[in-house]
Coordinates of C-alpha atoms in Angstrom, one line a residue:
X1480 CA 122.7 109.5 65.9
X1481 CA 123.9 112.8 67.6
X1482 CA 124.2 115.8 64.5
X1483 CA 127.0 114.6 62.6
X1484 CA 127.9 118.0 61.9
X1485 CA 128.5 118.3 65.5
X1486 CA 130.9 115.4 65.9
X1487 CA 134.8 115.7 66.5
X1488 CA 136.2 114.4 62.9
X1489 CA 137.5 111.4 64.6
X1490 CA 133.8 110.2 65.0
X1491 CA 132.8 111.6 61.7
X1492 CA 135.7 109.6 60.0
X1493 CA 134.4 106.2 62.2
X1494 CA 130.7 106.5 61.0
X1495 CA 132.0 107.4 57.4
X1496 CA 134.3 104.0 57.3
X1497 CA 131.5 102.1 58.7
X1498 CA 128.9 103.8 56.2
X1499 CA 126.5 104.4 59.1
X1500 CA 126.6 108.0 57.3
X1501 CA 127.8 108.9 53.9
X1502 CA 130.1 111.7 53.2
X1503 CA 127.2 112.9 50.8
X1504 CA 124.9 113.2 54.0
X1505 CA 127.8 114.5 56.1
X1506 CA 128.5 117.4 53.2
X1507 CA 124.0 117.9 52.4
X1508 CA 124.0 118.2 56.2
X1509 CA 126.5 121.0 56.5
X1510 CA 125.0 123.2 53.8
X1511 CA 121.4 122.3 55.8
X1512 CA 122.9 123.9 58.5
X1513 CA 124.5 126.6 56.7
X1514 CA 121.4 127.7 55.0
X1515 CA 119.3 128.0 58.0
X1516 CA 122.3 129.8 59.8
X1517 CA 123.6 132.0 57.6
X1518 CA 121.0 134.5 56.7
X1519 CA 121.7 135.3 60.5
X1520 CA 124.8 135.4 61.3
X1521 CA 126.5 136.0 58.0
X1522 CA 129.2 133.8 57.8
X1523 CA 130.2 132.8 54.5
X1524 CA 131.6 135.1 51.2
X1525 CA 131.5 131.9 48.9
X1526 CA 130.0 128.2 48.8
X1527 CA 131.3 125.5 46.4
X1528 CA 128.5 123.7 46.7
X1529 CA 128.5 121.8 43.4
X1530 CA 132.3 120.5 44.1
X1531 CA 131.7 119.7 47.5
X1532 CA 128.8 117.1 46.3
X1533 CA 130.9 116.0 43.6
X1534 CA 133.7 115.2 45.9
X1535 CA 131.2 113.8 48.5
X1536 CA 130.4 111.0 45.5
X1537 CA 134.0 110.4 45.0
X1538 CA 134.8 109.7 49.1
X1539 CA 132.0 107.8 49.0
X1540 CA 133.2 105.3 46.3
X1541 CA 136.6 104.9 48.0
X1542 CA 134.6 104.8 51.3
X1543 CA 132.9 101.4 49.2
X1544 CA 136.6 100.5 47.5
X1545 CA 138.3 100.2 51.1
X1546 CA 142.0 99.8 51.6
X1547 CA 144.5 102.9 52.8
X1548 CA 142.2 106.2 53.1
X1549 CA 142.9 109.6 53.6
X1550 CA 143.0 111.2 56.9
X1551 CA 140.2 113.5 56.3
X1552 CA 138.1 112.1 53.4
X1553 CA 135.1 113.0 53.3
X1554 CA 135.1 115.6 56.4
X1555 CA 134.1 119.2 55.4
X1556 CA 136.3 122.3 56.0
X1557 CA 136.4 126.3 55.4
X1558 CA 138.7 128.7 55.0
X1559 CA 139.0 132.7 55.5
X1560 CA 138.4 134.4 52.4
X1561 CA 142.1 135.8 52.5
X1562 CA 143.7 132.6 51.8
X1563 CA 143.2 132.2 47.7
X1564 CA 140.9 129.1 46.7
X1565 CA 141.4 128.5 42.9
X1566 CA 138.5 130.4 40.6
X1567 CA 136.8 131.6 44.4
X1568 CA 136.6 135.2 44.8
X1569 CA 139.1 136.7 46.5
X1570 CA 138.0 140.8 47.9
X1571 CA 140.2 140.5 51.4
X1572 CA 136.6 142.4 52.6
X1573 CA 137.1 145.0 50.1
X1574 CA 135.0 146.6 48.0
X1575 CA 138.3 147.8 46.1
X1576 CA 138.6 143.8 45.4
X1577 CA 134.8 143.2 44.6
X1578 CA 136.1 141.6 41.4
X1579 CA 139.5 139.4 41.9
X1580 CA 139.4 135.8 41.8
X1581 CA 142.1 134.0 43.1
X1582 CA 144.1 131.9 40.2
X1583 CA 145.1 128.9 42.5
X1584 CA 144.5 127.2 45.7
X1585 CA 146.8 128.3 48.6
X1586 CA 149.0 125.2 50.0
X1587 CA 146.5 125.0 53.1
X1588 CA 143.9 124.0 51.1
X1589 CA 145.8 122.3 48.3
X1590 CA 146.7 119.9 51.9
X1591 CA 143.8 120.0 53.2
X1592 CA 142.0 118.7 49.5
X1593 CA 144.9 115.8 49.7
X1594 CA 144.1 114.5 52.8
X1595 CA 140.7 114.1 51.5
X1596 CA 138.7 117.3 53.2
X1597 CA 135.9 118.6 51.4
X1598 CA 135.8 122.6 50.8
X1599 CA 132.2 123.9 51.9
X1600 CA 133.3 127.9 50.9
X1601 CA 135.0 130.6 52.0
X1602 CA 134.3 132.8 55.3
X1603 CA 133.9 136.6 56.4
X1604 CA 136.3 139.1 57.3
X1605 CA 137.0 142.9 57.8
X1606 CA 138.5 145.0 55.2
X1607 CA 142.3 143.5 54.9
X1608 CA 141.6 142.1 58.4
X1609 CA 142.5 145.4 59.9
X1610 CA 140.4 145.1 63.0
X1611 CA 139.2 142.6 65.9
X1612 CA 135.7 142.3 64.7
X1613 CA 134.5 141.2 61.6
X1614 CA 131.9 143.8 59.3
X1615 CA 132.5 144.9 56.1
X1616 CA 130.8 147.6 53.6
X1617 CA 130.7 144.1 51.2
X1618 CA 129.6 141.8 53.7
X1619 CA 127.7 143.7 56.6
X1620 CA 128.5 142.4 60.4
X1621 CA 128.8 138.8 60.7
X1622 CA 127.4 138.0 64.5
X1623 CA 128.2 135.6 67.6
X1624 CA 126.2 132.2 67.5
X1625 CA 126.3 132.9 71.1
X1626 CA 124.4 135.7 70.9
X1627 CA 124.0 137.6 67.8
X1628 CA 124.3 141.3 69.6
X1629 CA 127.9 140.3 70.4
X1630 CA 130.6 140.4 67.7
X1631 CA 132.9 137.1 66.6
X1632 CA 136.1 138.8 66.7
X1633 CA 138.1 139.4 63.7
X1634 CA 139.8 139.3 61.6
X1635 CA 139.0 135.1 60.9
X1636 CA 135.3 136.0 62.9
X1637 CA 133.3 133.9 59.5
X1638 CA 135.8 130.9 60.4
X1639 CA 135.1 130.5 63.8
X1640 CA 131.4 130.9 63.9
X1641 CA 131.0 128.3 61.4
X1642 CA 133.1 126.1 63.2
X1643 CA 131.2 126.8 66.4
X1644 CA 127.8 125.8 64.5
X1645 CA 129.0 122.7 62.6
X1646 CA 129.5 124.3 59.2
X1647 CA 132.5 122.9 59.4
X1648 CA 134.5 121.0 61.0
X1649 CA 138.0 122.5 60.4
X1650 CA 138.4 126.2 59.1
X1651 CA 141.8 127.7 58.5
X1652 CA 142.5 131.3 59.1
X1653 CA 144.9 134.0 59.2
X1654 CA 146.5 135.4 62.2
X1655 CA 148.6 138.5 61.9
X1656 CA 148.0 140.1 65.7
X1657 CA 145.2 137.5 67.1
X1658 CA 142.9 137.0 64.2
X1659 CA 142.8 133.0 64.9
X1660 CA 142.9 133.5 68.8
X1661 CA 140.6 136.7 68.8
X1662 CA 137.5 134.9 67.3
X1663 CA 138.2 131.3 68.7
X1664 CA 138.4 133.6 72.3
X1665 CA 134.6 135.0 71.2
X1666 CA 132.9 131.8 69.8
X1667 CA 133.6 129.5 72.4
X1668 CA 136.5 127.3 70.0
X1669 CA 139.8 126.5 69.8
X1670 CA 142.4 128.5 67.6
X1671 CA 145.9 127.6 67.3
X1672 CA 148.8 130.0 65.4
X1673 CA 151.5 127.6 65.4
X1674 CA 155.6 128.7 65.2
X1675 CA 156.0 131.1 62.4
X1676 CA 156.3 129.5 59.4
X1677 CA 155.0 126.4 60.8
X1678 CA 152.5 126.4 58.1
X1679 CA 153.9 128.0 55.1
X1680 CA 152.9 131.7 53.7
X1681 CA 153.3 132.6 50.1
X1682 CA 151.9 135.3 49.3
X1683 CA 153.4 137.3 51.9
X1684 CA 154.6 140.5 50.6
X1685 CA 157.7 140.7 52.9
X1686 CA 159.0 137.1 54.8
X1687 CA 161.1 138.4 56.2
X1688 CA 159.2 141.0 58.4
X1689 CA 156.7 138.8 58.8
X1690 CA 153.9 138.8 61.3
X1691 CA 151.5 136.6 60.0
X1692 CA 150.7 133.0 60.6
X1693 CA 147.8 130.9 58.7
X1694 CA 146.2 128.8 62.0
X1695 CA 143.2 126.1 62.3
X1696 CA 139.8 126.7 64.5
X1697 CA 138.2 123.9 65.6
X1698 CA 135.7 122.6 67.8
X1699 CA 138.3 119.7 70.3
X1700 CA 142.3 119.9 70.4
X1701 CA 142.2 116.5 69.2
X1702 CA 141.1 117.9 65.9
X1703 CA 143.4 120.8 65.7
X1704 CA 146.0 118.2 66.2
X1705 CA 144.9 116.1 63.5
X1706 CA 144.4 119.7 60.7
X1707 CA 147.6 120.7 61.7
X1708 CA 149.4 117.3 61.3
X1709 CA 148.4 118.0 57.6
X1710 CA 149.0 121.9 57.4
X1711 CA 152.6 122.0 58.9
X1712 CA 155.5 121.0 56.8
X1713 CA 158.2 122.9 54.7
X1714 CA 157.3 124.5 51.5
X1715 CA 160.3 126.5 49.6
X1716 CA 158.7 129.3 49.1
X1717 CA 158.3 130.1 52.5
X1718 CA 162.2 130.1 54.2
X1719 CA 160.2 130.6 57.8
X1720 CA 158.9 127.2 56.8
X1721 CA 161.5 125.3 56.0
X1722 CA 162.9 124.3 59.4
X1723 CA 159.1 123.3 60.1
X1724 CA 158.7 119.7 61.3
X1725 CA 156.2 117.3 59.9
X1726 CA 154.9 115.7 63.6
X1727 CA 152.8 113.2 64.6
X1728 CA 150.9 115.3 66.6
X1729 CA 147.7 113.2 67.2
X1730 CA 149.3 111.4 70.5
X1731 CA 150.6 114.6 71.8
X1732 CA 146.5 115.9 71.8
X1733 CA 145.5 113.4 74.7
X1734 CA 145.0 114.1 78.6
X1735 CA 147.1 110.9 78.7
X1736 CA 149.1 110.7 82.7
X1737 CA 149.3 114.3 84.5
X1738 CA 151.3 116.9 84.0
X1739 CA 153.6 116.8 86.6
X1740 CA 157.2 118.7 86.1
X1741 CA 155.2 121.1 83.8
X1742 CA 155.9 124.8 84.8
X1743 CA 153.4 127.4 83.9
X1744 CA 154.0 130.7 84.0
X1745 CA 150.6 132.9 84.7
X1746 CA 150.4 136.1 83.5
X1747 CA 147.2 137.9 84.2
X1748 CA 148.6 141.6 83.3
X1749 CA 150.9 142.0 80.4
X1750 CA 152.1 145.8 80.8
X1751 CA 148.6 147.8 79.6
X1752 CA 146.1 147.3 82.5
X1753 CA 143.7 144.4 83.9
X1754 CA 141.8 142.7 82.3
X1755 CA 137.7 142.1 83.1
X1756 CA 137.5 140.7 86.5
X1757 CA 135.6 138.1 84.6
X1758 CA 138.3 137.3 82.2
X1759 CA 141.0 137.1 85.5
X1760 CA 138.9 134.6 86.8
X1761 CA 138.6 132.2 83.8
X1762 CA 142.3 132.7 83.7
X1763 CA 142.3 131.7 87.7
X1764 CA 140.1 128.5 86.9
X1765 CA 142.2 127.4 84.1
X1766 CA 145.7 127.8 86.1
X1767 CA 143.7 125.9 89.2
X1768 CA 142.8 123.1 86.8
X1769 CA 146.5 122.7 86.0
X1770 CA 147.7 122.3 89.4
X1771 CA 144.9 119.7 89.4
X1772 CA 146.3 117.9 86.6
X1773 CA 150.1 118.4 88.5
X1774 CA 151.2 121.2 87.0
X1775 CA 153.6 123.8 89.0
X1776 CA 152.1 127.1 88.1
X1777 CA 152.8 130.7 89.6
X1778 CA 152.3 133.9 88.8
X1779 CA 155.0 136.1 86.6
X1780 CA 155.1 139.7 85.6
X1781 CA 156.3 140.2 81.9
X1782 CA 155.9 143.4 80.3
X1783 CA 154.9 143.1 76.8
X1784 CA 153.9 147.2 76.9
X1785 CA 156.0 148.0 74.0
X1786 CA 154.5 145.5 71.3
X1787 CA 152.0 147.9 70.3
X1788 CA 155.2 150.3 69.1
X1789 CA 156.9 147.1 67.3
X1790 CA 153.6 146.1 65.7
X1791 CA 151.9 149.1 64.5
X1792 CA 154.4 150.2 62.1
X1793 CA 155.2 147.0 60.2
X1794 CA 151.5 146.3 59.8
X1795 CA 151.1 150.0 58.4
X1796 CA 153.7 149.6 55.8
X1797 CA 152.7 146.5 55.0
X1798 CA 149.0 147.4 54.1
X1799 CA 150.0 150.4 52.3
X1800 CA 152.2 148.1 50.2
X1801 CA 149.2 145.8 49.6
X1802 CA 147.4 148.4 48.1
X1803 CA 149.6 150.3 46.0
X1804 CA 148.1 152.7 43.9
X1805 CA 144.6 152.2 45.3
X1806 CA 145.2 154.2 48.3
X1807 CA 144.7 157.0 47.6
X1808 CA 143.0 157.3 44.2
X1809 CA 140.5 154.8 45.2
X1810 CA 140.2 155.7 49.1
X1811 CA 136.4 156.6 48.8
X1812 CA 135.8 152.8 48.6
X1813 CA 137.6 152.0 51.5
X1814 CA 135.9 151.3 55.3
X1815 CA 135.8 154.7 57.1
X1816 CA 137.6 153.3 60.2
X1817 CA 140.3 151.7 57.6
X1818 CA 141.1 154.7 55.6
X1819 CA 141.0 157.5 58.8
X1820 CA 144.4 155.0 60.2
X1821 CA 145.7 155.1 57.0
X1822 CA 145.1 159.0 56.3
X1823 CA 146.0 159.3 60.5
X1824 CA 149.3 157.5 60.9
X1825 CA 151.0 157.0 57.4
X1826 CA 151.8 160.7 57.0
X1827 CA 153.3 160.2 59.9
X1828 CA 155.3 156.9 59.1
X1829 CA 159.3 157.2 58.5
X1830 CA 161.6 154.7 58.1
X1831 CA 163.8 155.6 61.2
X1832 CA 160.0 154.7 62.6
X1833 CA 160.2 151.2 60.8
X1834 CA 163.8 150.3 62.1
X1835 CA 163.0 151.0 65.4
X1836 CA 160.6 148.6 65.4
X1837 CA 162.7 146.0 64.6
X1838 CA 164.6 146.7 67.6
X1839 CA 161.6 146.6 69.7
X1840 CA 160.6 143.6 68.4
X1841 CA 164.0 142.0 69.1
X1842 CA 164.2 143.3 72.6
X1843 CA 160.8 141.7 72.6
X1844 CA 161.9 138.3 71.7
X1845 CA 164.7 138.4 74.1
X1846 CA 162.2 138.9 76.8
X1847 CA 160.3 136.4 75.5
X1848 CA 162.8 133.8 75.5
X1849 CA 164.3 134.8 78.7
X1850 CA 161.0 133.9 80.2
X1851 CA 161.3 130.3 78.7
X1852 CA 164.7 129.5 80.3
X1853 CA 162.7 129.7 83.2
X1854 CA 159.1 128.0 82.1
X1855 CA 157.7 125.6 79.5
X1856 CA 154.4 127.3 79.1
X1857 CA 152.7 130.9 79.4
X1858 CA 149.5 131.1 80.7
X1859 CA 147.0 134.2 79.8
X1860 CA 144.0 135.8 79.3
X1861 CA 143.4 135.7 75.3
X1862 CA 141.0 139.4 75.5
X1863 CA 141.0 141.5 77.9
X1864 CA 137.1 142.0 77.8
X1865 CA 134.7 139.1 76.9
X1866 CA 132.8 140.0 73.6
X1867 CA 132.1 143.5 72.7
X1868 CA 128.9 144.5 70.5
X1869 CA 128.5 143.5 67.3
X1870 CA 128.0 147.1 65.8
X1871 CA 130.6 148.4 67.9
X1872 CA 129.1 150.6 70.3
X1873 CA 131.3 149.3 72.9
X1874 CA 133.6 151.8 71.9
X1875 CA 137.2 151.2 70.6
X1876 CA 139.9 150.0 73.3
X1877 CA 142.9 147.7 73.8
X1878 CA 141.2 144.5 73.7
X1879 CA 143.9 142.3 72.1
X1880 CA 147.0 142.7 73.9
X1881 CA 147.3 139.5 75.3
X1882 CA 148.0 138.4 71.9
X1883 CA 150.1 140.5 69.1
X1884 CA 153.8 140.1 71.2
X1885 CA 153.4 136.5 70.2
X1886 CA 152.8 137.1 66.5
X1887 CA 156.0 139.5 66.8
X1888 CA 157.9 136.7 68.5
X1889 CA 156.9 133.9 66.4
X1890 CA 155.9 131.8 69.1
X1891 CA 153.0 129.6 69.0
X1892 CA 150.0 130.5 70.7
X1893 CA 146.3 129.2 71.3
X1894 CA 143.3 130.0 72.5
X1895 CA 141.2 128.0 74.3
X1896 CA 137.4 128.1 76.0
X1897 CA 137.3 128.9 79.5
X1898 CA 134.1 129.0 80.4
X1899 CA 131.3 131.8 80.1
X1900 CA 130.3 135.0 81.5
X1901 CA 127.7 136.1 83.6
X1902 CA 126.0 137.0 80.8
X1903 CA 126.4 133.6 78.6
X1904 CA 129.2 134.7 76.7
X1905 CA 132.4 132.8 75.8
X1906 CA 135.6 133.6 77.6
X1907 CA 139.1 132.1 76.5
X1908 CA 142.3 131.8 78.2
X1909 CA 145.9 131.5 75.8
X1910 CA 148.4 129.3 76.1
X1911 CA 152.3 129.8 74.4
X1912 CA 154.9 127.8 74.0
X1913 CA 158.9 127.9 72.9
X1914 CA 159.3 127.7 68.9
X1915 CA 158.1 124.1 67.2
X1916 CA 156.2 123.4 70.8
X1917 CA 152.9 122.7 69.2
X1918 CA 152.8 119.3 70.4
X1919 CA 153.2 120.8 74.4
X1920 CA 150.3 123.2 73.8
X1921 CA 148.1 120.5 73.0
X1922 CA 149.0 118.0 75.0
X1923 CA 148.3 120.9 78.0
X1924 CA 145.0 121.8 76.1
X1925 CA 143.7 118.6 76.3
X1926 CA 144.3 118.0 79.6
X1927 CA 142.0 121.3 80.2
X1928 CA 139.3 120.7 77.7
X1929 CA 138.9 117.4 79.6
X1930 CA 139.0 118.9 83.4
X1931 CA 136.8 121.9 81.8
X1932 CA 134.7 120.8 79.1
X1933 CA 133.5 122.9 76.6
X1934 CA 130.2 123.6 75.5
X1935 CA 128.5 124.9 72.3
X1936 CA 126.0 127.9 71.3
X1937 CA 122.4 127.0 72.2
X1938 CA 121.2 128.3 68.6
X1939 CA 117.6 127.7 69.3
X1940 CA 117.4 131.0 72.2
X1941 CA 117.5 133.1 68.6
X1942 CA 117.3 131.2 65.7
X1943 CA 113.6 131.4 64.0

């Protein structure tokens, strides 16, 4: 039997109902995997391990009891250590959190548990998720399974790595300017941020500004189709999610046909400079795989220049508002790099600063949309570099401007592999589409992961 840890959770479901495996070797086999991987890489904040078992026992008696099953019994997940697990700690990468345990599941993994998914623990992230790699003064630098040197991306860097090795097969992250679409771009997986709202967010601060989007990482669309089947859907507390419709999505997530009458928009520079020459021609392979598959594509100009303006502010505001009266009594304990933006900018912050934001992000969106009369889909390269260093001695750039307008837009967005680099590192294209278009982005995706399969990180070139 090929590593079952390995297997899309279609096949893991099939060899569960058919008890060639049991959803207690499924769940021993993940934490196998987790223990000889981890000390590495450093991926996880958190296991449940005595749970997990105790639900493996449970799917395995309704495995034995038959009848009408749960989508994902028995299949193991993760999720960011941002999104609250019930009695899990909960430190948002923060040593000024080192103590808070989160009082109840979020509703991703209250959904998740109900469909029958079995928690394996919680993964890294940076400080509040502030930056596109993922190292912490709590958790040191979690590293590529690619190549350890290289970083995962951040700010959901713990998620996609473990999905990438098979400690998991579904982790859910948070995206608030590319943190799904950052680290699926540097692990060589697939992360989707769906519509705003799409999957609901509680405990944002402010809904109504809101940037962020929770998003799945997995290893084949057809499982992101099937996670987010069970993540989307309305939730009252959330008023971005209530126009949110629960989809079959599964049928969507097939390279059924071609894609003929599909018109894809390619946007290899976005307002701030090219990208890698390698990264442009990943993008290039991707849009020539589309006119394979009958796609129209051709290349656009859309200048998304002034997103940095619209995002910066907000997100400032916003963590300052997180942290209250911690910053700055308690700014010692805070991530150099962390507190020198806050101590930089928020002097500097006003609200005629804020509003204008708002218009920029509206002006934004209008461009956005104005492109979509015109297309169905935007094509483009998700970093602008493929992975930098682990420790950061690549030195600090704009690496992720492929991928904030979206968050400020609200559109849905994924990121895709497209190949390697010279040097054996994972490149990723993104895809968008108009609001509630999930089910185009996957159906495109699929078509690609089939014309350009993906592979996974040869762990053995640096594992002991």
């Amino acid at each position: 039997m090929p590593d079952p840890t390995l297997l899309p959770v279609a096949e893991q479901v099939s060899l569960l109902r058919s008890g060639a495996l049991s959803p207690v070797e499924l769940i021993d086999q993940s934490f196998a995997r987790i223990d000889a991987i981890d000390p590495h890489l450093r991926l996880f904040t958190w296991q449940d391990r005595e749970r997990a078992r105790a639900s493996a026992l449970e799917a395995e008696r309704r495995y034995r009891a038959g009848g009408e099953l749960p989508a994902l019994l028995g299949v193991p997940f993760t999720v960011k250590e941002q999104i609250p697990v019930a009695g899990a700690p909960q430190t948002f990468g923060s040593a000024l959190y080192r103590d808070h345990v989160a009082s109840a599941d979020d509703p991703s993994v209250q959904r998740l548990r109900n469909a029958g998914g079995i928690l394996l623990g919680t993964t890294t992230m940076p400080e509040f998720g502030a930056k596109a790699s993922t190292d912490s003064r709590l958790f040191g630098i979690t590293r590529n399974p690619w190549d350890p040197s290289r970083t995962t991306g951040g700010s959901s860097g713990g998620a996609a790595a473990a999905v990438a090795v098979g400690a998991g097969a579904i982790a859910v992250g948070t995206d608030i300017a590319g943190s799904v679409r950052i680290p699926a771009s540097c692990c060589g997986v697939l992360g989707i941020k769906p519509t705003l709202g799409a999957i609901p967010q509680v405990h944002a601060l402010d809904l109504f500004n809101a940037l962020g989007h929770q998003g799945t990482l997995t290893r084949s669309v057809a499982d992101a189709a099937l996670a987010l089947e069970v993540l989307i859907g309305p939730d009252p507390r959330d008023p971005w999610s209530l126009r949110a419709p629960r989809r079959a999505l599964r049928d969507a997530a097939r390279a059924d046909g071609d894609l003929r009458g599909l018109r894809v928009a390619w946007l290899p520079e976005v307002g701030k400079g090219p990208a890698d020459a390698q990264v442009l021609q990943a993008g290039e392979r991707v849009a020539n795989a589309l006119r394979e598959a009958g796609a129209t594509v051709a290349q656009h100009r859309l200048d998304l220049s002034d997103s940095g303006a619209a995002f910066e502010p907000t997100v400032l505001a916003l963590k300052r508002r997180f942290l209250g009266e911690r910053y700055p009594a308690q700014a010692d304990q805070l991530d150099p790099g962390f507190r020198g933006w806050l101590d930089a900018r928020l002097p500097q912050l006003s609200a005629d600063e804020l509003q204008h934001a708002q218009f920029a992000r509206t002006r934004l969106l209008r461009r956005i949309q104005g492109l979509f009369a015109e297309v169905d889909v935007l094509l483009t390269p998700a970093l602008s570099a493929p992975p930098l260093a682990a420790d950061g001695t690549d030195g600090d750039f704009d690496w992720i401007h492929y991928l904030h307008p979206f968050n400020l837009s609200g559109h849905p967005a994924l990121s895709l592999p497209a190949g390697l680099s010279r040097e054996g590192w994972p490149l990723g294209v993104q895809l968008v589409g108009p609001w509630y278009a999930e089910d185009r982005l996957l159906r495109v995706a699929a078509h690609l992961q089939q014309r350009l399969p993906w592979g996974t990180p040869e762990l053995g070139r640096w594992l002991p």
